[in-house]
Short mmCIF file of C-alpha atoms in Angstrom, two decimals:
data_model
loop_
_atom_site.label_atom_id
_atom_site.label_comp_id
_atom_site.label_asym_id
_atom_site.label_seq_id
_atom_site.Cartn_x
_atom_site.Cartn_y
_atom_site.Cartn_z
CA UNK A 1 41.43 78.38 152.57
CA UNK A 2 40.73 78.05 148.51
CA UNK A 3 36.97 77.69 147.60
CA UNK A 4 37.03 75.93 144.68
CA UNK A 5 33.30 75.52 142.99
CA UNK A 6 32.51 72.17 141.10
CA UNK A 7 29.64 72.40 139.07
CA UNK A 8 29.10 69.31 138.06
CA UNK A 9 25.66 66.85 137.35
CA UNK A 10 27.89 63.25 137.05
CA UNK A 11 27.66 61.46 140.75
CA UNK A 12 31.07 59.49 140.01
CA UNK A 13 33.24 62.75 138.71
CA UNK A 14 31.76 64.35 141.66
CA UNK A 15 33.30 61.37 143.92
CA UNK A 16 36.38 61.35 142.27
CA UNK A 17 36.93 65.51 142.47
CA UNK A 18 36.11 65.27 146.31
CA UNK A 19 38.83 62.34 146.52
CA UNK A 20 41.69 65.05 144.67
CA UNK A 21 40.58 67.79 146.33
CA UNK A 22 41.05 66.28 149.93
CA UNK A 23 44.48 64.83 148.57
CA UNK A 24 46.00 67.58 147.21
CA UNK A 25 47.33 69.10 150.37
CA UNK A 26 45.54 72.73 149.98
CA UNK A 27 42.80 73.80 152.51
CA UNK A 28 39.67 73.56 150.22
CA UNK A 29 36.25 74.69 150.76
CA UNK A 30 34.24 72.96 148.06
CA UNK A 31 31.06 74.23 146.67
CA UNK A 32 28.98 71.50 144.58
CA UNK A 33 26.53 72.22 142.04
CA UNK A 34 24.48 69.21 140.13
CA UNK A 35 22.64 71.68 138.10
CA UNK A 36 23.73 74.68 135.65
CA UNK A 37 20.45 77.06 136.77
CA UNK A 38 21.29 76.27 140.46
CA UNK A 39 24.91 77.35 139.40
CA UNK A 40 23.64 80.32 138.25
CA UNK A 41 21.86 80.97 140.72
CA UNK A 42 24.01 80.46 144.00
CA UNK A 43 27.01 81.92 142.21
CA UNK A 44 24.62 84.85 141.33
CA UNK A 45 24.42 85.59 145.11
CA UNK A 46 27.31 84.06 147.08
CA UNK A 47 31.10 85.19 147.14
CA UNK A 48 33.61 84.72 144.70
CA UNK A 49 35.35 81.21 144.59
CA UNK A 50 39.06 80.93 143.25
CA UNK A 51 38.41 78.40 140.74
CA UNK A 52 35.50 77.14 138.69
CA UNK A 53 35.60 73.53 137.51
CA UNK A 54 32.31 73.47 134.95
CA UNK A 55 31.05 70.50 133.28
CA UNK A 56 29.96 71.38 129.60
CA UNK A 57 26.79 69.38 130.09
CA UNK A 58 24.83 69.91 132.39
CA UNK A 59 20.82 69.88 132.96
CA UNK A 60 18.57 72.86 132.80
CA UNK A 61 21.11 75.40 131.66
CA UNK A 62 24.32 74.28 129.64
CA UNK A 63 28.00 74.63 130.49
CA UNK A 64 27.96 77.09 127.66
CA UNK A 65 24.95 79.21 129.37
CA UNK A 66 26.89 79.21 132.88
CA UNK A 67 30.14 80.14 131.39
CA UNK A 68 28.59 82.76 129.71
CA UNK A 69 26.34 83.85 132.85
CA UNK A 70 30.43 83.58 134.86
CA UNK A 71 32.26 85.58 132.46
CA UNK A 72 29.43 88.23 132.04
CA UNK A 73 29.22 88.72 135.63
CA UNK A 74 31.31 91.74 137.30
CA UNK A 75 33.31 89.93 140.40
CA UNK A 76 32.82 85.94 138.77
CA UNK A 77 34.66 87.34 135.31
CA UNK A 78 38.24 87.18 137.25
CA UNK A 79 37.61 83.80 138.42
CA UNK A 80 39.27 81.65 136.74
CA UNK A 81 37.05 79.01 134.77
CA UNK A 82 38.15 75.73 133.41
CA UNK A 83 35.98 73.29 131.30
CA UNK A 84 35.79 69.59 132.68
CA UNK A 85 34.74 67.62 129.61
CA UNK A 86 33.59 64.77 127.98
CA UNK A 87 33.09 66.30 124.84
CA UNK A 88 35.82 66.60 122.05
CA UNK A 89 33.49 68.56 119.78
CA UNK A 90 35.32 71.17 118.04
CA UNK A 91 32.17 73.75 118.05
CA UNK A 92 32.05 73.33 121.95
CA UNK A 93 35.44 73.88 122.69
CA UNK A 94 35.30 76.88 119.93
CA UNK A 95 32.01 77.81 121.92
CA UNK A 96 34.28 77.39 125.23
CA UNK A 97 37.42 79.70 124.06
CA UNK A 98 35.42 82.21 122.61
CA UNK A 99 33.31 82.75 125.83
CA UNK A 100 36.58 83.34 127.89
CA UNK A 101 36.84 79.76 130.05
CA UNK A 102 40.65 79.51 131.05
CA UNK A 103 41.18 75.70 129.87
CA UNK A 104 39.22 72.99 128.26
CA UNK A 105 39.87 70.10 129.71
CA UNK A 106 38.89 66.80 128.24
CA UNK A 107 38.10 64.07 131.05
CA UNK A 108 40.15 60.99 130.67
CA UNK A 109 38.34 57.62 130.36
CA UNK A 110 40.99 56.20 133.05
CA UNK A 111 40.42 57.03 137.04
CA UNK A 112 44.34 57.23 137.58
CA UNK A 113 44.56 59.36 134.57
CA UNK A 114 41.25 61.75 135.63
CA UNK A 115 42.87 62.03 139.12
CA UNK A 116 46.05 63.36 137.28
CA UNK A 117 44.57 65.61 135.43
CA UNK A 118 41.87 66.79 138.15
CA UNK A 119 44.91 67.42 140.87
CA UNK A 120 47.36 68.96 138.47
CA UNK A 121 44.62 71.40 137.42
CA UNK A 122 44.21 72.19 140.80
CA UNK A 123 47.19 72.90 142.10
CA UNK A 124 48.14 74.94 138.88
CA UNK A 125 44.93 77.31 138.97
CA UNK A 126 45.28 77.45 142.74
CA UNK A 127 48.90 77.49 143.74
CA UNK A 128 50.89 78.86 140.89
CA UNK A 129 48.32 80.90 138.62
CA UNK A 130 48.52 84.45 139.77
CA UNK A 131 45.25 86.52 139.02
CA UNK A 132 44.00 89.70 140.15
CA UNK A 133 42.70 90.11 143.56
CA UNK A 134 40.51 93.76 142.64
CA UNK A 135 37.97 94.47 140.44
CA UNK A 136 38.81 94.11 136.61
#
């Protein structure tokens, strides 16, 4: 079983990651968060997913603050932690890179082309991406 934790405040890209996720033949246990501080929070006191899918705008805390509360974090630093974007901004994608996220990804404005990119990010963080199971 992969736990895979969307954080995520958009109703439809919510939708649309549940639809991959169930499609993408792996076993996945998804955690949803609409909220960065909520983010923060749970991940603060829950176990370790395998991937973190993080929207870089989000209410009450930023992408940028829960990226930087992830990679600051002893167990959540490993995780790996990709950026699920609207934004082409240079600064935030600087901002993104330079806080240690593991891909910025910019969201297609197609659904066919979102579910691409969604399930091929999946099954490359999950499936083929090795990373290291102790303590780093």
């Amino acid at each position: 079983m992969v736990l895979i934790c969307l954080i995520e405040n958009s109703p439809d890209d919510v939708e649309v990651a549940q639809y991959v996720f169930d499609d993408c033949g792996l076993e996945i246990d998804l955690e949803i968060y609409r909220d960065g501080r909520i983010a923060i929070f749970e991940l603060g006191r829950s176990v370790s997913p395998d991937l973190i899918l993080l929207d870089w705008h989000l209410g009450r805390a930023s992408g940028l603050e829960v990226l930087q509360f992830i990679k600051n974090h002893p167990e959540l630093k490993k995780v790996p932690t990709v950026i699920f974007s609207t934004s082409k901004n240079e600064t935030d994608i600087l901002n993104a890179y330079q806080n240690y996220c593991n891909s910025f990804l910019i969201k297609p404005l197609g659904l066919d082309e979102t579910i691409k990119a969604l399930k091929d990010t999946v099954l490359f963080f999950v499936k083929h991406l090795c990373c290291p199971q102790s303590k780093v």
